[in-house]
XYZ file of C-alpha atoms in Angstrom:
687
model
C -8.186 -63.273 -46.537
C -9.859 -66.552 -45.458
C -8.300 -69.518 -47.155
C -10.624 -71.825 -49.069
C -11.488 -75.038 -47.237
C -11.960 -77.047 -50.371
C -10.548 -75.290 -53.370
C -12.513 -77.447 -55.867
C -15.791 -77.485 -53.886
C -17.791 -75.475 -56.376
C -16.583 -77.447 -59.405
C -16.984 -80.810 -57.613
C -20.478 -79.762 -56.405
C -21.594 -78.911 -59.876
C -20.265 -82.238 -61.213
C -21.973 -84.225 -58.523
C -25.176 -82.263 -58.939
C -25.065 -83.270 -62.700
C -24.232 -86.902 -61.905
C -27.037 -87.119 -59.366
C -29.672 -85.779 -61.758
C -28.383 -87.921 -64.598
C -28.384 -91.087 -62.568
C -32.032 -90.399 -61.326
C -33.126 -89.701 -64.895
C -31.439 -92.808 -66.345
C -32.348 -95.416 -63.765
C -35.745 -94.007 -62.585
C -37.079 -92.805 -65.902
C -35.186 -93.557 -69.064
C -34.617 -97.262 -68.501
C -38.191 -97.877 -67.265
C -39.562 -95.857 -70.233
C -37.871 -98.284 -72.612
C -39.812 -101.343 -71.224
C -43.178 -99.640 -70.404
C -45.365 -99.241 -73.451
C -47.156 -95.931 -73.893
C -50.781 -95.981 -72.962
C -53.538 -94.675 -75.246
C -54.310 -91.026 -74.788
C -51.288 -90.483 -72.513
C -49.476 -87.141 -72.935
C -45.861 -86.364 -71.913
C -46.641 -85.355 -68.289
C -48.952 -88.174 -67.644
C -46.343 -90.692 -69.017
C -43.609 -89.135 -67.050
C -45.460 -89.597 -63.729
C -46.441 -93.186 -64.525
C -42.927 -94.219 -65.655
C -41.217 -92.378 -62.866
C -43.448 -93.937 -60.274
C -42.688 -97.445 -61.488
C -38.983 -96.612 -61.767
C -38.648 -95.314 -58.286
C -40.732 -98.141 -56.862
C -38.577 -100.775 -58.607
C -35.364 -99.481 -57.059
C -36.941 -99.022 -53.705
C -38.271 -102.556 -53.481
C -35.054 -103.986 -55.020
C -32.822 -102.280 -52.437
C -35.205 -103.403 -49.634
C -35.044 -107.024 -50.672
C -31.304 -107.193 -51.454
C -30.348 -105.458 -48.139
C -32.664 -107.772 -46.220
C -30.871 -110.763 -47.879
C -27.460 -109.314 -47.073
C -26.501 -108.830 -50.722
C -26.585 -105.147 -51.286
C -23.700 -104.690 -53.814
C -23.443 -102.658 -56.984
C -23.075 -105.714 -59.140
C -26.157 -107.303 -57.631
C -28.199 -104.131 -58.342
C -27.138 -104.255 -61.966
C -27.981 -107.890 -62.229
C -31.461 -107.173 -60.682
C -31.883 -104.435 -63.354
C -30.864 -106.881 -66.156
C -33.343 -109.499 -64.952
C -36.229 -107.021 -64.610
C -35.581 -105.681 -68.062
C -35.476 -109.183 -69.599
C -38.677 -110.182 -67.811
C -40.488 -107.047 -68.974
C -39.359 -107.307 -72.597
C -40.305 -110.911 -72.637
C -43.927 -109.815 -72.353
C -43.673 -107.538 -75.445
C -46.024 -109.601 -77.520
C -48.853 -108.876 -75.102
C -48.345 -105.103 -75.289
C -50.788 -102.838 -76.980
C -50.309 -102.295 -80.699
C -49.079 -98.908 -81.934
C -52.518 -97.641 -82.923
C -53.758 -98.331 -79.256
C -50.974 -96.464 -77.584
C -47.705 -97.779 -78.842
C -45.089 -100.333 -77.860
C -42.196 -99.901 -75.559
C -39.024 -98.741 -77.422
C -37.018 -101.673 -75.989
C -39.660 -104.119 -77.307
C -39.360 -102.585 -80.771
C -35.620 -103.124 -80.851
C -36.111 -106.750 -80.040
C -38.932 -107.015 -82.596
C -36.526 -105.925 -85.338
C -34.209 -108.828 -84.415
C -37.042 -111.417 -84.623
C -36.244 -113.559 -87.666
C -39.764 -114.997 -87.891
C -41.670 -111.768 -88.300
C -39.049 -109.264 -89.314
C -41.063 -107.660 -92.143
C -44.181 -107.155 -90.084
C -42.158 -105.861 -87.197
C -40.132 -103.487 -89.433
C -43.506 -101.988 -90.643
C -44.699 -101.506 -87.055
C -41.282 -99.929 -86.233
C -41.600 -97.522 -89.103
C -45.105 -96.558 -87.921
C -43.832 -95.956 -84.389
C -40.834 -93.934 -85.660
C -43.207 -91.828 -87.798
C -45.504 -91.205 -84.869
C -42.506 -90.266 -82.607
C -41.160 -87.841 -85.168
C -44.605 -86.272 -85.313
C -44.760 -86.007 -81.525
C -41.262 -84.474 -81.378
C -42.234 -81.844 -84.057
C -45.413 -80.991 -82.207
C -43.465 -80.791 -78.861
C -40.852 -78.528 -80.433
C -43.527 -76.210 -81.792
C -45.217 -76.142 -78.442
C -42.064 -74.997 -76.780
C -42.284 -71.674 -78.532
C -45.817 -70.882 -77.227
C -46.047 -68.125 -74.617
C -47.712 -70.295 -72.042
C -45.108 -72.984 -72.446
C -42.243 -70.481 -72.148
C -43.902 -69.022 -69.082
C -44.395 -72.339 -67.471
C -40.795 -73.316 -68.228
C -39.571 -70.062 -66.584
C -41.708 -70.662 -63.504
C -40.555 -74.296 -63.058
C -36.960 -73.396 -63.673
C -37.150 -70.523 -61.073
C -38.749 -72.897 -58.579
C -35.995 -75.366 -58.957
C -33.271 -72.847 -58.593
C -34.849 -71.482 -55.407
C -34.759 -74.977 -53.891
C -31.272 -75.780 -55.207
C -29.473 -72.558 -54.214
C -28.926 -73.421 -50.512
C -27.844 -77.066 -50.952
C -25.578 -76.144 -53.902
C -23.694 -73.591 -51.808
C -23.712 -75.453 -48.498
C -22.039 -78.824 -48.045
C -23.263 -79.287 -44.500
C -26.731 -80.876 -43.898
C -29.367 -78.297 -43.400
C -31.563 -79.961 -40.852
C -31.038 -82.401 -38.003
C -33.185 -84.888 -40.038
C -30.589 -84.911 -42.749
C -27.994 -86.515 -40.549
C -30.445 -89.162 -39.554
C -31.475 -90.005 -43.065
C -27.901 -89.995 -44.197
C -27.178 -92.529 -41.513
C -30.144 -94.760 -42.507
C -29.122 -94.619 -46.128
C -25.557 -95.705 -45.420
C -26.768 -98.360 -42.947
C -29.108 -99.899 -45.514
C -26.237 -99.942 -48.150
C -24.263 -101.921 -45.482
C -27.229 -104.442 -45.311
C -28.537 -102.999 -42.071
C -32.234 -102.861 -42.993
C -33.849 -102.801 -39.567
C -32.235 -99.997 -37.588
C -33.713 -97.462 -35.218
C -36.234 -95.294 -36.895
C -39.797 -94.099 -37.039
C -40.646 -94.773 -40.687
C -40.026 -97.401 -43.323
C -36.799 -96.830 -45.231
C -38.219 -96.409 -48.717
C -36.463 -93.088 -49.486
C -33.154 -94.522 -48.079
C -33.574 -97.611 -50.140
C -33.813 -95.603 -53.349
C -30.962 -93.319 -52.440
C -28.730 -96.160 -51.379
C -29.371 -97.952 -54.672
C -28.533 -94.804 -56.682
C -25.377 -94.130 -54.631
C -24.170 -97.699 -55.273
C -24.890 -97.487 -58.942
C -23.365 -94.094 -59.524
C -20.436 -94.203 -56.892
C -21.571 -90.760 -55.657
C -20.777 -89.965 -52.061
C -24.170 -90.349 -50.279
C -23.855 -86.969 -48.646
C -23.657 -85.227 -52.071
C -26.354 -87.459 -53.523
C -28.810 -86.623 -50.737
C -27.908 -82.914 -50.923
C -29.255 -82.850 -54.498
C -32.129 -85.331 -54.106
C -33.825 -82.917 -51.724
C -34.179 -80.013 -54.153
C -35.063 -82.404 -56.964
C -38.031 -83.891 -55.141
C -38.987 -80.528 -53.822
C -39.138 -79.340 -57.469
C -41.088 -82.517 -58.451
C -43.766 -81.420 -55.909
C -44.068 -78.160 -57.951
C -44.341 -80.096 -61.191
C -47.072 -82.246 -59.563
C -48.970 -79.155 -58.694
C -48.646 -77.878 -62.262
C -49.929 -81.248 -63.573
C -52.943 -81.463 -61.232
C -54.024 -77.835 -61.854
C -53.798 -78.451 -65.625
C -56.080 -81.476 -65.402
C -58.525 -80.090 -62.866
C -58.698 -76.715 -64.547
C -58.748 -77.924 -68.081
C -56.023 -75.510 -69.259
C -52.439 -74.577 -68.781
C -53.245 -71.218 -67.376
C -54.474 -72.423 -64.041
C -51.514 -74.768 -64.053
C -49.176 -71.810 -64.467
C -50.863 -69.924 -61.570
C -50.706 -72.947 -59.271
C -47.084 -73.577 -60.036
C -46.285 -69.903 -59.444
C -48.143 -69.871 -56.073
C -46.542 -73.051 -54.806
C -43.162 -72.850 -56.515
C -42.238 -69.220 -56.182
C -44.169 -68.248 -53.023
C -41.449 -69.796 -50.819
C -42.150 -67.091 -48.169
C -45.662 -66.352 -49.414
C -49.249 -67.055 -48.661
C -49.131 -70.769 -48.467
C -47.881 -72.564 -45.257
C -45.860 -74.966 -47.388
C -42.623 -75.141 -45.288
C -40.438 -74.402 -48.275
C -37.199 -74.993 -46.485
C -38.219 -78.671 -46.110
C -38.265 -78.879 -49.928
C -34.500 -78.219 -50.051
C -33.724 -81.218 -47.846
C -33.847 -85.092 -48.320
C -36.889 -85.721 -46.101
C -39.182 -88.663 -46.552
C -42.341 -86.676 -46.488
C -41.245 -84.483 -49.404
C -40.076 -87.664 -51.252
C -43.457 -89.220 -50.917
C -45.423 -85.999 -51.386
C -43.921 -85.595 -54.789
C -46.113 -88.490 -56.001
C -49.254 -87.561 -53.946
C -50.974 -85.575 -56.647
C -50.032 -87.987 -59.376
C -51.775 -90.740 -57.339
C -54.826 -88.463 -56.966
C -54.987 -87.911 -60.668
C -54.619 -91.632 -61.345
C -57.510 -92.411 -58.895
C -59.688 -89.791 -60.647
C -59.003 -91.123 -64.023
C -59.870 -94.629 -63.002
C -63.187 -93.474 -61.467
C -64.020 -91.670 -64.698
C -62.792 -94.239 -67.299
C -62.270 -97.542 -65.429
C -58.903 -98.254 -67.082
C -56.645 -100.876 -65.397
C -53.539 -98.805 -66.059
C -54.870 -95.953 -63.875
C -55.779 -98.354 -61.132
C -52.250 -99.876 -61.215
C -50.728 -96.483 -61.188
C -52.742 -95.424 -58.191
C -51.795 -98.644 -56.327
C -48.122 -98.209 -57.195
C -48.102 -94.620 -55.859
C -49.847 -95.587 -52.641
C -47.459 -98.603 -52.175
C -44.512 -96.362 -52.771
C -45.648 -93.563 -50.495
C -46.443 -96.060 -47.669
C -42.912 -97.473 -47.987
C -41.498 -93.949 -47.708
C -43.783 -91.998 -45.346
C -47.132 -93.044 -43.804
C -48.305 -89.443 -43.436
C -48.071 -88.785 -47.194
C -49.823 -92.080 -47.963
C -52.601 -91.132 -45.526
C -53.033 -87.842 -47.398
C -53.351 -89.715 -50.735
C -55.802 -92.270 -49.185
C -57.895 -89.344 -47.758
C -58.284 -87.710 -51.152
C -58.949 -91.038 -53.017
C -61.540 -91.996 -50.403
C -63.322 -88.620 -50.760
C -63.439 -89.099 -54.501
C -64.668 -92.657 -54.233
C -67.374 -91.527 -51.805
C -68.462 -88.751 -54.164
C -68.636 -91.266 -57.003
C -70.782 -93.567 -54.898
C -73.029 -90.598 -54.036
C -73.566 -89.229 -57.490
C -72.811 -92.050 -59.949
C -74.301 -95.297 -58.814
C -73.390 -96.855 -62.121
C -69.721 -96.519 -61.283
C -70.047 -97.980 -57.756
C -67.987 -100.968 -58.718
C -65.043 -98.734 -59.758
C -65.273 -96.846 -56.441
C -65.187 -100.068 -54.398
C -62.287 -101.547 -56.518
C -60.383 -98.315 -55.958
C -60.813 -98.515 -52.197
C -59.751 -102.139 -52.277
C -56.576 -101.290 -54.288
C -55.888 -98.540 -51.758
C -56.188 -100.902 -48.816
C -53.889 -103.432 -50.641
C -51.288 -100.802 -51.355
C -51.275 -99.628 -47.701
C -51.042 -103.188 -46.383
C -48.241 -104.093 -48.769
C -46.354 -100.906 -47.872
C -46.597 -101.625 -44.093
C -45.129 -105.134 -44.426
C -41.598 -103.944 -43.596
C -43.014 -102.594 -40.270
C -44.550 -106.002 -39.536
C -41.240 -107.729 -40.440
C -39.425 -105.383 -38.106
C -41.813 -106.205 -35.257
C -41.386 -109.944 -35.855
C -37.581 -109.546 -35.864
C -37.783 -107.868 -32.401
C -36.982 -104.327 -33.529
C -39.240 -102.335 -31.273
C -38.245 -98.882 -32.491
C -38.669 -99.863 -36.144
C -41.820 -101.807 -35.474
C -43.350 -99.057 -33.369
C -43.578 -96.693 -36.406
C -47.229 -97.453 -36.777
C -47.952 -96.611 -33.243
C -46.203 -93.272 -33.694
C -48.354 -92.628 -36.747
C -51.531 -93.323 -34.876
C -50.438 -91.632 -31.544
C -47.860 -88.969 -32.347
C -46.231 -87.090 -29.420
C -47.557 -83.752 -28.354
C -46.249 -80.714 -30.122
C -46.136 -77.302 -28.426
C -49.243 -75.405 -29.421
C -52.155 -73.412 -27.923
C -54.135 -75.256 -25.290
C -57.372 -75.851 -27.157
C -59.656 -75.013 -30.028
C -60.437 -71.774 -28.288
C -57.445 -70.304 -30.012
C -58.721 -71.122 -33.496
C -60.441 -67.714 -34.211
C -57.288 -65.795 -33.360
C -55.101 -68.183 -35.355
C -57.470 -67.989 -38.424
C -57.390 -64.231 -38.194
C -53.652 -64.299 -38.668
C -53.936 -66.845 -41.505
C -56.892 -65.779 -43.705
C -55.644 -67.893 -46.624
C -56.819 -70.979 -44.642
C -60.309 -69.625 -44.663
C -59.980 -69.174 -48.457
C -58.993 -72.821 -48.626
C -62.143 -73.782 -46.843
C -64.204 -71.572 -49.201
C -62.622 -73.248 -52.191
C -63.426 -76.653 -50.783
C -67.071 -75.734 -50.277
C -67.235 -74.277 -53.895
C -65.868 -77.514 -55.308
C -68.438 -79.579 -53.335
C -71.129 -77.190 -54.721
C -69.756 -77.772 -58.246
C -70.452 -81.438 -57.679
C -73.941 -80.860 -56.473
C -74.941 -78.561 -59.333
C -76.319 -80.413 -62.349
C -74.744 -77.986 -64.847
C -71.597 -80.090 -64.440
C -71.191 -83.227 -66.611
C -72.520 -86.158 -64.662
C -69.246 -88.083 -64.980
C -67.421 -85.256 -63.209
C -69.844 -84.557 -60.330
C -68.707 -87.113 -57.977
C -64.975 -86.278 -58.431
C -65.602 -82.555 -57.980
C -67.625 -83.221 -54.799
C -64.880 -85.536 -53.517
C -62.069 -83.067 -54.236
C -64.038 -80.337 -52.362
C -64.629 -82.679 -49.438
C -60.889 -83.508 -49.401
C -60.015 -79.818 -49.360
C -62.368 -79.159 -46.438
C -60.907 -82.118 -44.549
C -57.284 -80.980 -45.214
C -58.270 -77.532 -43.843
C -59.688 -79.049 -40.682
C -56.432 -81.080 -40.182
C -54.399 -77.881 -40.691
C -56.329 -75.949 -38.176
C -56.251 -78.804 -35.752
C -52.457 -79.128 -36.053
C -52.001 -75.422 -35.184
C -54.559 -74.965 -32.327
C -54.734 -78.369 -30.562
C -52.443 -79.273 -27.609
C -52.161 -82.717 -29.180
C -52.098 -82.389 -32.999
C -52.544 -85.386 -35.164
C -49.794 -84.214 -37.482
C -47.046 -81.733 -37.020
C -48.033 -78.202 -38.114
C -45.380 -77.763 -40.762
C -46.167 -81.113 -42.274
C -49.920 -80.376 -42.202
C -49.264 -77.058 -43.858
C -47.192 -78.548 -46.515
C -49.679 -81.201 -47.483
C -52.547 -78.691 -47.306
C -50.644 -76.338 -49.625
C -49.923 -79.179 -52.079
C -53.623 -79.913 -52.426
C -55.111 -76.473 -52.222
C -52.720 -74.781 -54.657
C -54.021 -76.605 -57.825
C -57.598 -76.633 -56.500
C -57.573 -72.893 -55.837
C -55.986 -72.090 -59.221
C -58.376 -74.397 -61.091
C -61.290 -72.938 -59.122
C -60.413 -69.373 -60.151
C -60.714 -70.360 -63.835
C -63.809 -72.569 -63.359
C -66.018 -69.948 -61.598
C -64.521 -66.544 -62.287
C -63.799 -66.634 -66.027
C -66.860 -65.728 -68.140
C -67.888 -68.311 -70.718
C -66.836 -67.353 -74.224
C -64.089 -64.983 -73.075
C -61.770 -67.604 -71.671
C -58.494 -66.636 -73.376
C -58.476 -62.932 -72.688
C -60.080 -62.989 -69.174
C -58.055 -66.020 -68.172
C -54.809 -64.372 -69.250
C -55.639 -61.223 -67.321
C -56.532 -63.238 -64.149
C -53.343 -65.298 -64.418
C -51.144 -62.321 -64.922
C -52.725 -60.452 -62.076
C -52.524 -63.327 -59.567
C -48.860 -64.064 -60.392
C -47.896 -60.402 -60.362
C -49.579 -59.736 -57.055
C -47.927 -62.837 -55.497
C -44.470 -61.883 -56.622
C -44.759 -58.192 -55.581
C -46.186 -58.933 -52.181
C -44.025 -61.977 -51.545
C -40.812 -61.752 -53.525
C -39.250 -65.076 -54.250
C -36.398 -65.972 -51.937
C -34.251 -69.100 -51.757
C -35.126 -70.916 -48.481
C -31.977 -71.038 -46.393
C -31.227 -74.390 -44.728
C -30.022 -74.394 -41.162
C -26.506 -75.266 -39.982
C -25.825 -77.652 -37.192
C -22.027 -77.710 -37.715
C -19.447 -75.389 -39.200
C -19.626 -75.281 -42.961
C -15.899 -75.713 -43.031
C -16.191 -79.136 -41.255
C -18.540 -80.607 -43.901
C -16.359 -79.262 -46.747
C -13.228 -80.698 -45.034
C -14.822 -84.042 -44.796
C -15.708 -84.022 -48.527
C -12.102 -83.006 -49.320
C -10.696 -85.897 -47.156
C -13.038 -88.431 -48.697
C -11.956 -87.206 -52.107
C -8.118 -87.230 -51.508
C -7.699 -90.349 -49.399
C -8.497 -93.989 -49.910
C -11.498 -95.330 -47.955
C -10.815 -96.487 -44.413
C -7.353 -95.104 -44.389
C -8.342 -92.264 -42.244
C -10.053 -91.405 -38.972
C -11.870 -88.115 -38.161
C -12.100 -86.976 -34.597
C -14.994 -84.377 -34.400
C -18.462 -83.843 -32.803
C -21.191 -86.425 -33.232
C -22.849 -84.647 -36.107
C -20.262 -85.921 -38.527
C -20.647 -89.611 -37.537
C -23.193 -90.197 -40.335
C -21.073 -88.329 -42.889
C -17.996 -90.470 -42.214
C -19.846 -93.809 -41.886
C -18.996 -96.234 -44.653
C -16.077 -94.084 -45.910
C -13.705 -93.901 -43.028
C -13.701 -94.058 -39.239
C -15.077 -91.555 -36.739
C -14.277 -90.894 -33.076
C -16.551 -88.639 -31.078
C -14.652 -85.574 -29.901
C -15.983 -85.729 -26.314
C -14.733 -89.225 -26.006
C -11.325 -88.272 -27.270
C -10.871 -85.322 -24.858
C -11.983 -87.377 -21.854
C -9.391 -90.121 -22.585
C -6.397 -87.914 -23.773
C -4.656 -85.262 -21.808
C -2.522 -82.474 -23.370
C 0.361 -83.674 -21.189
C 0.654 -86.992 -23.042
C 0.553 -85.183 -26.453
C 3.649 -83.200 -25.335
C 5.602 -86.484 -25.100
C 7.543 -87.127 -28.352
C 7.167 -90.841 -27.779
C 3.391 -90.759 -27.609
C 1.465 -92.019 -30.668
C -2.213 -92.406 -31.115
C -1.827 -95.790 -32.963
C -1.673 -97.699 -29.735
C -4.465 -95.872 -27.951
C -7.918 -97.287 -27.594
C -11.089 -95.147 -27.908
C -14.498 -96.551 -26.770
C -16.962 -98.525 -28.742
C -18.898 -97.659 -31.858
C -19.603 -93.993 -31.173
C -23.049 -92.882 -32.387
C -23.977 -96.285 -33.805
C -27.188 -96.341 -31.743
C -26.956 -100.068 -31.111
C -27.465 -100.875 -34.825
C -24.232 -102.888 -35.131
C -22.750 -100.551 -37.709
C -19.244 -99.721 -36.501
C -17.993 -96.199 -36.231
C -14.444 -96.884 -35.120
C -12.171 -99.844 -36.042
C -13.411 -103.092 -34.459
C -10.479 -103.361 -32.065
C -11.101 -99.832 -30.746
C -7.740 -98.386 -31.718
C -7.028 -95.349 -33.799
C -4.611 -97.218 -36.114
C -5.291 -95.645 -39.551
C -2.423 -94.040 -41.419
C -4.152 -90.623 -41.310
C -5.957 -88.991 -38.333
C -7.807 -85.677 -38.641
C -8.626 -83.770 -35.455
C -11.316 -81.131 -36.034
C -11.017 -78.138 -33.653
C -13.299 -75.139 -33.621
C -11.488 -71.976 -32.629
C -14.837 -70.238 -32.348
C -17.215 -72.807 -30.924
C -20.200 -73.310 -33.230
C -23.254 -71.518 -31.869
C -21.196 -69.126 -29.652
C -20.327 -65.751 -30.913
C -16.952 -65.657 -29.386
C -13.517 -67.332 -29.661
C -12.191 -69.841 -27.151
C -11.231 -68.319 -23.779
C -8.884 -69.550 -21.013
C -11.770 -70.314 -18.651
C -13.134 -72.841 -21.153
C -10.371 -75.267 -20.290
C -11.515 -75.462 -16.721
C -15.208 -75.909 -17.327
C -16.430 -79.390 -16.526
C -16.824 -81.833 -19.433
C -20.279 -83.358 -20.162
C -20.791 -86.781 -18.667
C -22.805 -88.100 -21.575
C -22.508 -88.338 -25.379
C -24.852 -87.211 -28.254
C -25.762 -84.015 -29.959
C -27.086 -82.365 -26.820
C -23.559 -82.122 -25.173
C -22.237 -79.974 -27.990
C -24.200 -76.890 -26.973
C -23.209 -73.566 -25.365
C -20.354 -73.585 -22.868
C -20.204 -77.431 -22.900
C -19.092 -77.259 -26.456
C -16.519 -74.605 -25.665
C -15.128 -76.841 -22.857
C -14.740 -79.675 -25.255
C -13.193 -77.631 -28.041
C -10.787 -75.841 -25.647
C -9.322 -79.150 -24.553
C -9.060 -80.396 -28.088
C -7.254 -77.214 -29.099
C -4.684 -77.486 -26.292
C -4.035 -81.129 -27.100
C -3.593 -80.294 -30.751
C -1.070 -77.560 -30.044
C 0.910 -79.838 -27.798
C 0.997 -82.702 -30.223
C 1.940 -80.433 -33.111
C 4.903 -79.070 -31.163
C 6.158 -82.423 -30.092
C 5.630 -84.282 -33.447
C 6.672 -81.806 -36.136
C 7.691 -84.508 -38.612
C 4.412 -86.398 -38.605
C 1.872 -83.732 -37.823
C 0.824 -80.711 -39.858
C -2.131 -78.336 -40.075
C -4.347 -79.588 -42.877
C -6.545 -76.445 -42.727
C -6.946 -73.394 -40.565
C -8.847 -70.141 -40.608
C -10.042 -67.754 -37.873
C -12.812 -70.143 -36.860
C -11.743 -73.691 -37.625
C -8.634 -75.833 -37.693
C -7.849 -79.404 -38.736
C -4.777 -81.198 -37.402
C -3.450 -83.974 -39.713
C -1.619 -86.672 -37.913
C 0.338 -89.226 -40.055
C 1.189 -92.519 -38.367
């Protein structure tokens, strides 16, 4: 029987999953909701997206600024939160009265303590409490409605599908995960401008939460990925509900996007299980589209501010996602200018706000350029001129590709139908521009998706184009079904039949399946790292392993790259009882990438009390155990992930295994096996 790598892994994973979600809910939603007054006519979902946007944006900007000033510490973050709350609450007298949308709960608490107007404030508080009780009762009754129960089941299933892999797998599931974990830890160590292609908005938010909650960043990022993947599903539900005017199209859209992980939409569902910047930013994309549409219809400043905040946040996180939002907003503004000349000012103001949000979000790139960080500053160039991706040679392959993906043609059809709905005068005049703009955005998204898959030099990677296309087309298609196919006057029965048929057909033809993240290291290696980080004090241990674990260990302990170790240490020296690692030097900051973030102790010696040597008895990626000929294979001459592939990895692991056996035999009192199974072994050296 294979021994467990980490006996408490499941219990600790559940505990950290709960902590991660609670910390996001408290700091990104609950606390901001106490200081942001409720807007008039705002329902629960609309308020959630507005408050959550401002909450995430606050922590993102705060972490950016504090790390840039070299003061990224937990106590500093708490002080920043206290100052922000005090400033916001000081503006409570300018908030809208209860009858116009309500006051922030935090402001009401301070109102009750005001000795000069206690009676009046108490009356307002009673009115607010009565209104909240009424809302809670209505919300509780609504939970028992069939549509609400069905929506809850779909959303819960969508979240479980995205959570399943990360919950059962400690190791990062994509190569990007390692990079984003490294950037998150580097930012927490006040290293803002490090090598990278995008602004570090997601990393700033994750670093702030990790500092406030004391959660291992690896565990936090494991669960942030599924959470924001699920928020994408919730945004689809919200958009379809508003564009379709009912919860039935919202239910269909959520089922198509949330449960069809291997289904008709090219949504790259496995990306929604990982902490990736595009998914982080895309979770807010539809909320920004809805805010832009509401502003064009109603001209309210709160909607304009929400749109600007989403665009700023998305630009700080991922320029591709902000470009998608700007595309949709521009199309809606153009439709407004075309059909509603009286609202031309709103359209122009929206475009100005969009430009301002993008410029503000790109400021970190400009700062990086001014500080002489070419990789960081070249992000904008990468966005405008991305590298070539392997694809068919030209647009000549478009017919064949479309024949294999007919759902893309349906997307184009829905885009044309939405544009036609804007042209037809049977639609209310105030909606015509928005409908036309949404249709134009859908057609443009379809064009970009096809171009990404048939061009030799796509403007956006095919999987990313597919995900953003699916995010927009899922709510538009579901809303379009109910707008054009449901006969007037028979909405409930016909709509229910269509919704049931669409969801059932989708689930039968494409059964829901949890997207399985990839593995780039043995699962036992990641679990052993978590066990070591849990059982030993920080920086009292060094792990010697392949380069993949560098970002996991960074900021918790020390890491030595395995290929460096086997180059410098021969099994003959390990057989000497007088030999100790404490006095041996091992090269510079392995894997640091020139960022100045150390990976090994500054003096280059392995002098920690505990040293863990990771050895693969069956080299990862090879379906065989170590063989005698592996010891005589030449070692790679370079470092990095590419040297740990195929027989080169076997050569490295074979030398490490022989060294481990020799050291274990000659140092029985200070060396034991920390873990071993048929595929993986960890040698624990105490010095």
